[in-house]
Short mmCIF file of C-alpha atoms and ligand atoms in Angstrom, two decimals:
data_model
loop_
_atom_site.label_atom_id
_atom_site.label_comp_id
_atom_site.label_asym_id
_atom_site.label_seq_id
_atom_site.Cartn_x
_atom_site.Cartn_y
_atom_site.Cartn_z
CA MET A 1 33.11 4.58 8.38
CA ILE A 2 30.01 6.15 8.54
CA LEU A 3 28.30 3.78 6.82
CA PHE A 4 29.37 1.10 9.15
CA ILE A 5 28.19 3.48 12.33
CA ILE A 6 24.77 4.14 11.01
CA PRO A 7 23.45 0.84 10.81
CA LEU A 8 25.56 -0.19 14.03
CA LEU A 9 23.03 2.49 15.42
CA ARG A 10 20.08 1.12 13.94
CA LEU A 11 21.36 -2.33 15.55
CA LEU A 12 21.44 -1.66 19.24
CA TRP A 13 18.89 0.71 19.12
CA ALA A 14 16.29 -2.01 17.47
CA VAL A 15 17.65 -4.61 19.85
CA SER A 16 17.83 -2.66 22.88
CA GLY A 17 13.84 -2.11 22.64
CA ALA A 18 14.85 2.06 23.21
CA HIS A 19 12.29 2.49 20.64
CA THR A 20 9.42 3.18 22.58
CA LEU A 21 8.76 6.86 23.12
CA THR A 22 9.85 7.01 26.92
CA ARG A 23 7.12 8.72 28.86
CA ASN A 24 9.03 11.93 29.52
CA GLU A 25 10.49 12.89 26.32
CA CYS A 26 7.08 12.98 25.60
CA SER A 27 3.99 12.06 27.70
CA ILE A 28 0.36 13.09 27.51
CA PRO A 29 0.16 15.81 30.02
CA ALA A 30 -1.52 14.61 32.95
CA GLU A 31 -4.54 16.60 32.79
CA LYS A 32 -5.26 15.30 28.83
CA GLN A 33 -5.06 11.40 29.78
CA ALA A 34 -8.84 11.25 30.17
CA LEU A 35 -9.25 12.83 26.56
CA VAL A 36 -6.90 9.68 25.52
CA ASP A 37 -8.93 7.77 27.53
CA ASP A 38 -12.01 8.54 25.80
CA LEU A 39 -10.29 8.18 22.83
CA GLN A 40 -9.84 5.07 23.24
CA ASP A 41 -13.09 3.77 24.55
CA ALA A 42 -14.56 4.71 21.47
CA MET A 43 -12.53 3.26 19.16
CA GLU A 44 -13.11 0.28 21.59
CA SER A 45 -16.83 0.53 21.41
CA SER A 46 -16.98 0.43 17.23
CA VAL A 47 -16.22 -3.15 17.98
CA THR A 48 -19.52 -5.60 17.66
CA PRO A 49 -19.95 -8.53 15.80
CA SER A 50 -21.55 -6.67 12.84
CA SER A 51 -18.46 -4.54 11.94
CA PHE A 52 -15.84 -4.27 9.86
CA PRO A 53 -12.78 -6.84 11.50
CA ASN A 54 -10.58 -4.57 12.48
CA PRO A 55 -7.04 -5.97 12.87
CA SER A 56 -5.47 -2.67 13.59
CA ILE A 57 -8.05 -1.94 16.25
CA LEU A 58 -6.74 -5.25 17.61
CA ILE A 59 -3.15 -3.85 17.70
CA ALA A 60 -3.47 -1.14 18.96
CA MET A 61 -5.67 -2.29 21.30
CA ASN A 62 -3.02 -4.93 22.71
CA LEU A 63 -0.08 -2.21 22.55
CA VAL A 64 -1.58 0.30 24.81
CA GLY A 65 -3.54 -1.88 26.95
CA ALA A 66 -7.07 -2.83 26.07
CA HIS A 67 -10.09 -1.34 28.20
CA SER A 68 -12.66 -3.65 27.39
CA ALA A 69 -11.34 -7.12 27.55
CA GLU A 70 -14.89 -8.35 25.85
CA ALA A 71 -14.27 -5.88 22.71
CA GLN A 72 -10.44 -7.71 22.78
CA LYS A 73 -11.48 -10.99 23.18
CA LEU A 74 -14.88 -10.48 20.04
CA LEU A 75 -12.29 -8.64 18.41
CA THR A 76 -9.68 -11.62 18.31
CA GLU A 77 -12.30 -14.28 17.92
CA MET A 78 -13.39 -12.16 14.55
CA ILE A 79 -10.06 -11.95 13.14
CA ALA A 80 -8.86 -15.43 13.72
CA SER A 81 -11.99 -15.99 11.33
CA VAL A 82 -11.03 -13.87 8.67
CA ASP A 83 -10.55 -15.95 5.69
CA SER A 84 -7.40 -15.67 4.21
CA THR A 85 -7.45 -16.10 1.10
CA ASP A 86 -9.38 -13.06 -0.15
CA LEU A 87 -7.14 -10.99 1.75
CA THR A 88 -4.39 -8.21 0.07
CA THR A 89 -0.91 -8.41 0.80
CA GLY A 90 -0.78 -5.29 3.60
CA GLN A 91 -4.21 -6.55 5.16
CA LEU A 92 -2.79 -10.40 5.46
CA ALA A 93 0.17 -8.91 7.39
CA LEU A 94 -1.98 -6.65 9.91
CA ASN A 95 -4.11 -9.92 10.25
CA ILE A 96 -1.27 -11.76 11.51
CA MET A 97 0.44 -8.82 13.52
CA ALA A 98 -3.14 -8.77 15.43
CA LEU A 99 -3.09 -12.12 16.06
CA THR A 100 0.16 -11.54 17.36
CA SER A 101 -0.31 -8.74 19.32
CA SER A 102 -3.15 -11.16 21.18
CA CYS A 103 -0.66 -13.97 21.47
CA GLN A 104 -2.40 -16.34 19.17
CA ASP A 105 -0.18 -17.92 16.55
CA PRO A 106 -1.25 -16.45 13.03
CA GLY A 107 -0.34 -20.20 11.87
CA ASP A 108 -0.71 -20.67 7.50
CA ARG A 109 -1.31 -16.83 7.29
CA VAL A 110 2.41 -16.69 7.05
CA LEU A 111 3.68 -19.12 4.72
CA LEU A 112 1.00 -17.42 2.58
CA LEU A 113 2.37 -13.84 2.83
CA LYS A 114 5.56 -15.12 2.50
CA GLU A 115 4.39 -16.49 -1.12
CA GLN A 116 2.59 -13.14 -1.67
CA LEU A 117 5.43 -11.14 -0.95
CA GLN A 118 8.12 -12.96 -3.22
CA ASP A 119 6.08 -12.62 -6.49
CA TRP A 120 4.98 -9.27 -6.08
CA THR A 121 6.70 -6.49 -7.74
CA PHE A 122 6.10 -2.76 -8.74
CA SER A 123 5.49 -2.30 -12.58
CA SER A 124 7.35 0.84 -13.04
CA PRO A 125 9.30 3.52 -11.18
CA GLN A 126 5.78 5.86 -12.27
CA ASP A 127 4.07 3.86 -9.90
CA PRO A 128 2.69 5.52 -7.38
CA TYR A 129 4.95 5.43 -3.77
CA SER A 130 1.58 3.94 -1.90
CA VAL A 131 1.75 1.11 -3.90
CA PHE A 132 4.85 0.12 -1.07
CA TYR A 133 2.40 0.51 1.80
CA GLY A 134 0.93 -3.50 1.86
CA PRO A 135 4.86 -4.61 0.93
CA SER A 136 5.64 -2.42 3.82
CA LEU A 137 3.01 -4.25 6.07
CA GLY A 138 3.82 -7.64 4.55
CA LEU A 139 8.04 -7.58 4.88
CA LEU A 140 6.86 -6.03 9.00
CA ALA A 141 5.24 -8.70 9.63
CA LEU A 142 7.46 -11.47 8.33
CA CYS A 143 10.25 -9.59 10.20
CA GLN A 144 8.91 -9.77 13.22
CA GLN A 145 7.50 -13.79 12.80
CA ASN A 146 11.35 -14.26 12.02
CA GLN A 147 10.95 -15.91 8.69
CA GLU A 148 14.72 -17.15 7.13
CA ASP A 149 13.73 -15.15 3.71
CA THR A 150 12.81 -11.76 5.00
CA LEU A 151 15.99 -10.38 3.88
CA ASP A 152 16.38 -11.27 0.17
CA LEU A 153 12.07 -9.81 0.15
CA ALA A 154 13.61 -6.54 1.86
CA VAL A 155 16.58 -6.39 -0.63
CA LYS A 156 13.87 -6.56 -3.55
CA PHE A 157 12.02 -4.06 -1.66
CA SER A 158 14.94 -1.30 -0.93
CA LYS A 159 15.63 -1.50 -4.09
CA MET A 160 12.52 -1.34 -6.18
CA LEU A 161 11.75 1.94 -3.04
CA LEU A 162 14.99 3.35 -3.91
CA ALA A 163 14.16 2.94 -7.62
CA SER A 164 10.42 4.70 -7.19
CA VAL A 165 9.98 8.36 -8.51
CA SER A 166 6.82 9.01 -7.60
CA ASN A 167 5.61 11.77 -5.21
CA PHE A 168 6.54 10.71 -1.54
CA ASN A 169 3.36 9.45 -0.04
CA MET A 170 3.93 9.92 3.87
CA ASP A 171 1.80 7.07 4.98
CA THR A 172 3.59 5.03 3.11
CA GLY A 173 7.55 6.16 4.52
CA ALA A 174 6.23 6.18 7.62
CA MET A 175 5.10 1.60 7.05
CA ALA A 176 8.23 1.38 5.31
CA THR A 177 10.22 2.77 8.08
CA LEU A 178 8.95 0.43 10.66
CA ALA A 179 9.70 -2.31 8.03
CA LEU A 180 13.45 -1.45 7.38
CA THR A 181 13.87 -1.04 10.79
CA CYS A 182 12.77 -3.47 12.13
CA VAL A 183 14.72 -5.81 8.96
CA SER A 184 18.59 -3.96 10.03
CA SER A 185 17.91 -5.80 13.64
CA MET A 186 17.87 -9.33 11.80
CA THR A 187 21.32 -8.48 10.11
CA ASP A 188 25.04 -8.11 10.83
CA THR A 189 25.99 -4.05 11.40
CA ASN A 190 28.85 -3.66 8.87
CA ASN A 191 27.45 -6.13 5.04
CA ASP A 192 25.74 -5.21 2.11
CA TYR A 193 22.60 -5.31 3.03
CA ASN A 194 22.77 -3.04 6.11
CA GLU A 195 24.18 -0.13 3.64
CA LEU A 196 21.53 -1.32 1.65
CA PHE A 197 18.46 -0.69 4.33
CA GLY A 198 20.46 2.10 5.23
CA HIS A 199 20.38 4.10 2.75
CA ALA A 200 16.94 3.66 2.14
CA LEU A 201 15.79 4.62 5.61
CA THR A 202 17.80 7.80 5.40
CA SER A 203 16.32 8.66 2.25
CA ILE A 204 12.54 8.79 3.78
CA VAL A 205 13.31 9.38 7.13
CA GLU A 206 14.53 12.49 5.30
CA ASN A 207 10.97 13.28 3.49
CA ILE A 208 9.36 12.30 6.61
CA GLY A 209 11.37 15.10 8.43
CA ARG A 210 10.45 17.67 5.48
CA ARG A 211 6.72 17.18 6.24
CA ILE A 212 6.83 18.31 9.91
CA ASP A 213 4.78 21.53 9.52
CA GLY A 214 5.05 24.60 12.21
CA ASN A 215 1.79 23.32 13.94
CA GLY A 216 4.19 20.40 14.88
CA LEU A 217 1.61 17.70 13.05
CA ILE A 218 3.68 15.84 10.10
CA GLY A 219 1.94 15.26 6.80
CA GLY A 220 -1.39 16.20 8.29
CA THR A 221 -3.79 15.01 10.98
CA TYR A 222 -4.10 11.74 9.72
CA SER A 223 -0.52 10.84 9.16
CA THR A 224 0.89 12.21 12.13
CA GLY A 225 0.30 8.85 14.51
CA LEU A 226 2.17 6.35 11.81
CA ALA A 227 4.86 9.51 11.08
CA MET A 228 5.58 9.57 15.54
CA GLN A 229 5.78 5.84 14.89
CA ALA A 230 8.72 6.15 12.19
CA LEU A 231 10.75 8.90 14.01
CA SER A 232 10.40 7.45 17.87
CA VAL A 233 12.59 4.27 15.85
CA GLN A 234 15.26 6.43 14.28
CA PRO A 235 18.36 6.58 16.67
CA GLY A 236 19.81 9.87 16.34
CA GLU A 237 16.71 11.65 15.21
CA LYS A 238 16.39 15.32 16.00
CA TRP A 239 12.83 15.46 15.97
CA ASN A 240 11.10 17.05 18.78
CA CYS A 241 7.99 15.41 19.98
CA LYS A 242 6.39 17.45 22.23
CA PRO A 243 4.99 20.15 19.70
CA THR A 244 3.78 17.62 17.41
CA MET A 245 2.15 15.65 21.24
CA GLU A 246 0.83 19.23 21.64
CA ALA A 247 -1.02 19.68 17.64
CA VAL A 248 -2.02 15.78 18.12
CA LEU A 249 -4.14 16.62 21.24
CA ASN A 250 -5.24 19.34 19.86
CA GLU A 251 -6.86 17.72 16.79
CA ILE A 252 -8.30 15.10 19.38
CA GLU A 253 -10.08 17.92 21.59
CA GLN A 254 -11.28 19.31 17.57
CA ASN A 255 -13.25 16.02 17.43
CA ARG A 256 -10.88 15.68 14.37
CA PHE A 257 -10.42 11.44 15.55
CA ASP A 258 -13.75 10.38 15.25
CA ASN A 259 -12.85 7.74 12.63
CA PRO A 260 -11.94 4.60 15.02
CA MET A 261 -9.67 3.91 12.27
CA SER A 262 -7.56 7.22 12.58
CA ILE A 263 -7.63 6.25 16.46
CA ALA A 264 -6.08 2.78 16.20
CA GLN A 265 -3.66 4.54 13.83
CA LEU A 266 -2.75 7.09 16.58
CA LEU A 267 -3.39 5.74 19.84
CA PRO A 268 0.13 3.31 19.91
CA SER A 269 2.00 6.55 19.27
CA LEU A 270 0.44 8.58 22.08
CA SER A 271 1.25 5.77 25.00
CA GLY A 272 4.94 5.42 23.65
CA LYS A 273 4.46 2.69 21.36
CA THR A 274 4.92 1.35 17.73
CA TYR A 275 4.21 -1.51 15.35
CA LEU A 276 7.89 -3.33 16.63
CA ASP A 277 6.26 -3.81 19.90
CA VAL A 278 3.69 -5.93 18.63
CA PRO A 279 6.38 -9.05 19.57
CA GLN A 280 6.64 -7.84 22.59
CA VAL A 281 3.33 -7.53 23.90
CA ILE A 282 2.38 -9.46 27.33
CA CYS A 283 -0.70 -10.65 27.32
CA SER A 284 -2.37 -11.17 30.52
CA SER A 285 -5.95 -12.92 31.04
CA GLY A 286 -8.57 -10.65 33.10
CA GLN A 287 -7.13 -7.41 32.11
CA GLU A 288 -8.77 -4.67 34.33
CA VAL A 289 -12.17 -3.62 32.22
CA ARG A 290 -12.80 0.00 32.40
CA GLN A 291 -16.66 1.02 31.95
CA THR A 292 -16.99 2.33 28.13
CA PRO A 293 -19.50 4.79 27.39
CA GLN A 294 -21.76 4.40 24.98
CA SER A 295 -20.96 5.03 21.16
CA HIS A 296 -21.13 9.16 20.73
CA GLY A 297 -24.13 9.06 18.16
CA ARG A 298 -24.75 12.08 16.07
CA PRO A 299 -27.54 14.14 17.76
CA LEU A 300 -30.36 13.94 15.69
CA SER A 301 -32.31 17.20 15.04
CA THR A 302 -35.13 18.56 16.38
CA SER A 303 -36.35 20.95 14.12
CA ALA A 304 -37.14 20.97 10.12
CA SER A 305 -35.22 24.46 9.33
CA ASN A 306 -32.13 22.68 10.94
CA THR A 307 -30.82 21.92 7.62
CA ILE A 308 -27.81 23.13 5.21
CA GLU A 309 -27.77 23.07 1.48
CA VAL A 310 -25.07 21.22 -0.24
CA THR A 311 -23.86 21.34 -3.72
CA TYR A 312 -22.84 18.53 -5.72
CA THR A 313 -20.53 17.75 -8.78
CA ILE A 314 -19.85 14.39 -10.21
CA ASN A 315 -17.26 14.98 -12.84
CA ASN A 316 -15.76 12.22 -15.08
CA GLN A 317 -13.36 13.92 -17.80
CA LEU A 318 -10.70 10.83 -17.96
CA ARG A 319 -9.98 10.14 -21.53
CA GLY A 320 -10.49 6.73 -22.94
CA VAL A 321 -13.24 6.38 -20.00
CA GLU A 322 -16.50 6.05 -21.71
CA THR A 323 -18.50 8.34 -21.75
CA GLY A 324 -17.36 11.86 -19.87
CA PHE A 325 -19.65 13.82 -17.81
CA ASN A 326 -20.32 17.03 -14.91
CA GLU A 327 -22.94 17.11 -13.62
CA THR A 328 -24.41 18.91 -10.47
CA GLU A 329 -27.43 18.64 -7.57
CA THR A 330 -28.21 20.91 -4.86
CA VAL A 331 -29.78 19.09 -1.44
CA THR A 332 -30.81 19.90 1.26
CA VAL A 333 -29.70 17.90 4.28
CA GLU A 334 -29.71 17.74 7.89
CA LYS A 335 -26.87 19.87 9.45
CA GLY A 336 -24.44 17.78 11.07
CA SER A 337 -25.16 15.48 8.34
CA VAL A 338 -22.53 13.09 6.72
CA LEU A 339 -21.54 13.54 3.16
CA LEU A 340 -23.10 10.08 2.82
CA ALA A 341 -26.30 11.67 3.58
CA VAL A 342 -25.67 14.42 0.35
CA LEU A 343 -24.84 11.28 -1.93
CA GLU A 344 -27.82 9.59 -1.05
CA GLU A 345 -30.17 12.18 -1.56
CA ALA A 346 -28.63 12.98 -5.11
CA GLN A 347 -28.93 9.67 -6.01
CA CYS A 348 -32.59 9.93 -4.97
CA ARG A 349 -33.20 12.53 -6.82
CA ASN A 350 -31.10 11.93 -9.71
CA PRO A 351 -30.53 8.83 -11.49
CA ALA A 352 -27.38 9.80 -12.92
CA PHE A 353 -25.92 10.29 -8.91
CA LYS A 354 -26.02 6.58 -8.48
CA PHE A 355 -22.86 4.87 -6.90
CA GLU A 356 -21.98 2.10 -5.39
CA SER A 357 -19.44 1.26 -2.21
CA LYS A 358 -17.52 -1.39 -0.15
CA MET A 359 -16.84 -1.36 3.67
CA THR A 360 -13.48 -1.14 4.33
CA SER A 361 -11.40 -0.51 7.36
CA TRP A 362 -11.13 3.45 7.10
CA GLY A 363 -15.61 3.21 6.71
CA LEU A 364 -17.50 2.96 3.11
CA TYR A 365 -15.44 3.91 0.33
CA ILE A 366 -16.97 4.93 -2.78
CA THR A 367 -16.28 2.23 -5.69
CA SER A 368 -18.10 4.00 -8.69
CA ILE A 369 -20.57 6.57 -9.30
CA ASN A 370 -22.96 7.20 -12.69
CA GLY A 371 -22.17 3.65 -13.82
CA ILE A 372 -18.37 4.36 -13.64
CA GLU A 373 -16.37 1.88 -11.48
CA GLU A 374 -12.51 2.56 -10.53
CA VAL A 375 -10.31 -0.13 -11.77
CA GLU A 376 -7.26 -0.82 -9.75
CA ASN A 377 -4.47 -1.63 -12.47
CA HIS A 378 -5.21 1.83 -13.98
CA ARG A 379 -5.12 3.13 -10.95
CA THR A 380 -8.47 5.34 -10.95
CA TYR A 381 -10.93 6.23 -8.25
CA TRP A 382 -12.92 8.70 -7.32
CA GLN A 383 -11.55 11.65 -5.32
CA PHE A 384 -13.73 13.99 -3.21
CA LEU A 385 -13.28 17.56 -3.09
CA SER A 386 -14.12 20.62 -1.33
CA GLY A 387 -13.84 23.42 -4.03
CA GLN A 388 -9.89 22.49 -5.28
CA ALA A 389 -9.15 20.88 -2.32
CA PRO A 390 -9.25 16.90 -1.71
CA LEU A 391 -11.65 16.14 1.43
CA ASN A 392 -8.64 14.54 4.06
CA GLU A 393 -12.20 11.86 5.25
CA GLY A 394 -14.14 9.63 3.42
CA VAL A 395 -18.41 10.42 3.26
CA GLY A 396 -18.77 8.34 6.21
CA TYR A 397 -16.95 11.29 8.31
CA TYR A 398 -16.49 14.03 6.69
CA LYS A 399 -19.23 16.54 7.50
CA PRO A 400 -20.21 19.10 4.88
CA TYR A 401 -21.54 22.30 5.52
CA ASN A 402 -24.10 24.93 4.30
CA ASN A 403 -23.45 25.98 0.88
CA GLU A 404 -20.17 23.75 0.34
CA HIS A 405 -19.28 22.52 -3.40
CA ILE A 406 -18.06 18.76 -3.16
CA THR A 407 -16.97 17.18 -6.26
CA ALA A 408 -16.70 13.59 -6.98
CA ASN A 409 -13.70 13.64 -9.70
CA PHE A 410 -13.30 10.06 -11.56
CA THR A 411 -9.29 10.60 -11.65
CA GLN A 412 -5.91 8.86 -11.64
CA TYR A 413 -3.35 8.25 -8.58
C1 B12 B 501 -3.47 3.69 -0.86
C2 B12 B 501 -4.44 4.48 -0.23
C3 B12 B 501 -5.80 5.89 -0.91
C4 B12 B 501 -5.91 4.25 -2.97
C5 B12 B 501 -6.06 3.02 -2.45
C6 B12 B 501 -6.46 2.54 -3.36
C7 B12 B 501 -5.48 1.23 -3.61
N1 B12 B 501 -6.03 0.38 -4.53
O1 B12 B 501 -3.90 1.32 -3.30
C8 B12 B 501 -6.06 5.62 -3.33
C9 B12 B 501 -5.63 6.87 -4.00
C10 B12 B 501 -7.39 5.74 -3.97
C11 B12 B 501 -7.16 7.22 -1.99
C12 B12 B 501 -8.15 7.31 -2.05
C13 B12 B 501 -8.84 7.74 -1.12
N2 B12 B 501 -8.56 8.00 -0.10
CO1 B12 B 501 -6.85 6.73 1.00
N3 B12 B 501 -5.44 6.50 1.67
C14 B12 B 501 -4.32 5.18 1.42
C15 B12 B 501 -3.40 4.85 2.00
C16 B12 B 501 -1.68 5.52 1.64
C17 B12 B 501 -3.00 3.31 2.52
C18 B12 B 501 -4.48 2.50 2.14
C19 B12 B 501 -4.04 0.98 2.72
O2 B12 B 501 -3.77 0.39 1.67
N4 B12 B 501 -4.23 0.44 3.27
C20 B12 B 501 -3.64 -1.18 3.79
C21 B12 B 501 -4.61 -1.70 3.88
C22 B12 B 501 -4.04 -3.35 4.39
O3 B12 B 501 -6.08 -1.68 4.65
P1 B12 B 501 -7.06 -1.87 3.50
O4 B12 B 501 -8.21 -0.96 4.89
O5 B12 B 501 -7.93 -2.67 2.74
O6 B12 B 501 -6.73 -0.58 2.66
C23 B12 B 501 -7.97 0.25 1.51
C24 B12 B 501 -8.48 1.39 1.97
O7 B12 B 501 -7.88 2.27 3.21
C25 B12 B 501 -9.36 2.02 1.12
N5 B12 B 501 -8.82 3.17 1.88
C26 B12 B 501 -7.94 3.67 0.58
N6 B12 B 501 -8.26 5.44 1.10
C27 B12 B 501 -9.42 5.35 1.75
C28 B12 B 501 -10.10 6.69 2.28
C29 B12 B 501 -11.49 6.38 3.01
C30 B12 B 501 -12.18 7.09 3.38
C31 B12 B 501 -12.21 4.81 2.94
C32 B12 B 501 -13.32 4.76 3.72
C33 B12 B 501 -11.31 3.91 2.31
C34 B12 B 501 -9.77 4.20 1.73
O8 B12 B 501 -8.39 1.27 -0.03
C35 B12 B 501 -7.43 0.34 0.59
C36 B12 B 501 -6.51 -0.45 -0.28
O9 B12 B 501 -8.47 -0.96 -1.01
C37 B12 B 501 -4.27 5.13 3.52
C38 B12 B 501 -2.84 5.67 4.27
C39 B12 B 501 -3.42 5.34 5.58
N7 B12 B 501 -2.85 5.68 6.91
O10 B12 B 501 -4.08 3.81 5.96
C40 B12 B 501 -4.59 6.89 2.91
C41 B12 B 501 -5.85 7.20 3.94
C42 B12 B 501 -6.68 5.53 4.05
N8 B12 B 501 -6.72 7.29 2.46
C43 B12 B 501 -7.25 8.81 2.52
C44 B12 B 501 -8.51 9.86 1.94
C45 B12 B 501 -8.87 10.58 3.02
C46 B12 B 501 -8.55 9.21 0.63
C47 B12 B 501 -9.52 9.95 -0.25
C48 B12 B 501 -11.17 10.14 0.86
C49 B12 B 501 -9.09 10.83 -0.85
C50 B12 B 501 -10.16 12.25 -1.72
N9 B12 B 501 -10.03 13.31 -1.32
O11 B12 B 501 -11.05 11.61 -1.99
C51 B12 B 501 -9.79 8.60 -1.47
C52 B12 B 501 -11.20 7.56 -1.13
C53 B12 B 501 -12.56 8.43 -1.93
C54 B12 B 501 -13.39 7.31 -2.07
N10 B12 B 501 -13.82 6.63 -3.42
O12 B12 B 501 -14.17 6.76 -0.88
C55 B12 B 501 -6.75 9.44 4.45
C56 B12 B 501 -7.80 8.54 5.69
C57 B12 B 501 -8.35 9.89 6.46
C58 B12 B 501 -9.74 9.89 6.99
N11 B12 B 501 -9.90 9.86 8.59
O13 B12 B 501 -10.53 9.23 6.42
C59 B12 B 501 -5.35 8.44 4.19
C60 B12 B 501 -5.46 7.71 5.97
C61 B12 B 501 -4.61 9.17 4.36
C62 B12 B 501 -4.10 10.30 4.88
N12 B12 B 501 -3.28 10.33 5.62
O14 B12 B 501 -4.46 11.38 5.01
N13 B12 B 501 -6.54 6.09 -0.84
#
């Protein structure tokens, strides 16, 4: 009986549109609204003709209502002109959702995505849980396009997810929850499909629930936005969103959301929206334009003594990966500099510290140091740590403090 009732509740919940957080349940206190408006302005002002065409920003803007019609138009045009052929499943899915949220036809991209998902398989249950992040986005986008093969793909996806024995990854679990909630609403309640989806959902939501910290954050600062979306679409979920909202507002006040992508993943939850609302966005022309402030540039240092020292170690002890090394440099950079300045300074002083990077939706991602390059198929990458603790931001945003010891460690995920 219970196996029947849970899917029924989920279906009614999903089709009723009741998944949006109602404002009285979890609303932004009036005195904090300006904080959130400023955050949105900062995200929108990052959109320029030369910036990375970030579909997550467009989705967030459209879900909550853009402040700048100009930024919205520019980003829609930029996303529409991205060449789809080289995109990963996750990127393709985000582009489809972004165009849909701008009331644009995603065209051939949908077929391309379906083909990619049909070909997708995970090689072993030991694969990291994050391998499901992109396919979750893919499933969500296909479900929103009402593609007929979506259910078969969702069955394959759910079985693989349930077979996975890797450590749970919060962001991936949240995205998978959104995808499975969407596909659950595509079928009748009392069939084998819904039993399977319900089983997968229950296990993920339990994992998310275990990550709610005493302070209200869920899986850390940068996972909370997606986790809020996931929990808010679960009928009967006992999560109390008020402490989470307060914790997030506190993090915003501490300037933890300076990366436009981090804002894009948080903003929908702050406005009671989720990615499940993408197909329901109503596009109106002539949206109200709010005056956007100039981008918050970092203050320039005025005095030469206003500097910090950072010790930087690069370490490769991975067996089977060419030459091992462990080198350390102590460099001086301006106070308030981001970690990238440390990498650049070290590279100037010592050729062993030579590095390469690529631009992504989260900013600069380090692909190679001292000639050792990450290999996606081997699941190798350059991880950054402060002492023993992994950094929770990348080199373009993390600001080291005086005498900090940063390590770049070549490792596997
Ligand atoms: C999978 C994943 C990884 C994989 C990426 C490789 C792969 N092929 O899958 C690995 C494990 C290597 C990884 C590494 C890191 N990650 Co990571 N990662 C993710 C995750 C779970 C999904 C990303 C994804 O697939 N997106 C979907 C596709 C469609 O979007 P995409 O933009 O094309 O995705 C690419 C980029 O996101 C890039 N990427 C992944 N992580 C990071 C982190 C930074 C700072 C940058 C610039 C790029 C980047 O790799 C993706 C695949 O190519 C996100 C969660 C999230 N909420 O986004 C965290 C996330 C983006 N990662 C994060 C962090 C902090 C890191 C590290 C800095 C951790 C560390 N201490 O070293 C490193 C990057 C270091 C470097 N070399 O520059 C944070 C970023 C938070 C922030 N405010 O900056 C997130 C949000 C996790 C979290 N909730 O805290 N990550």
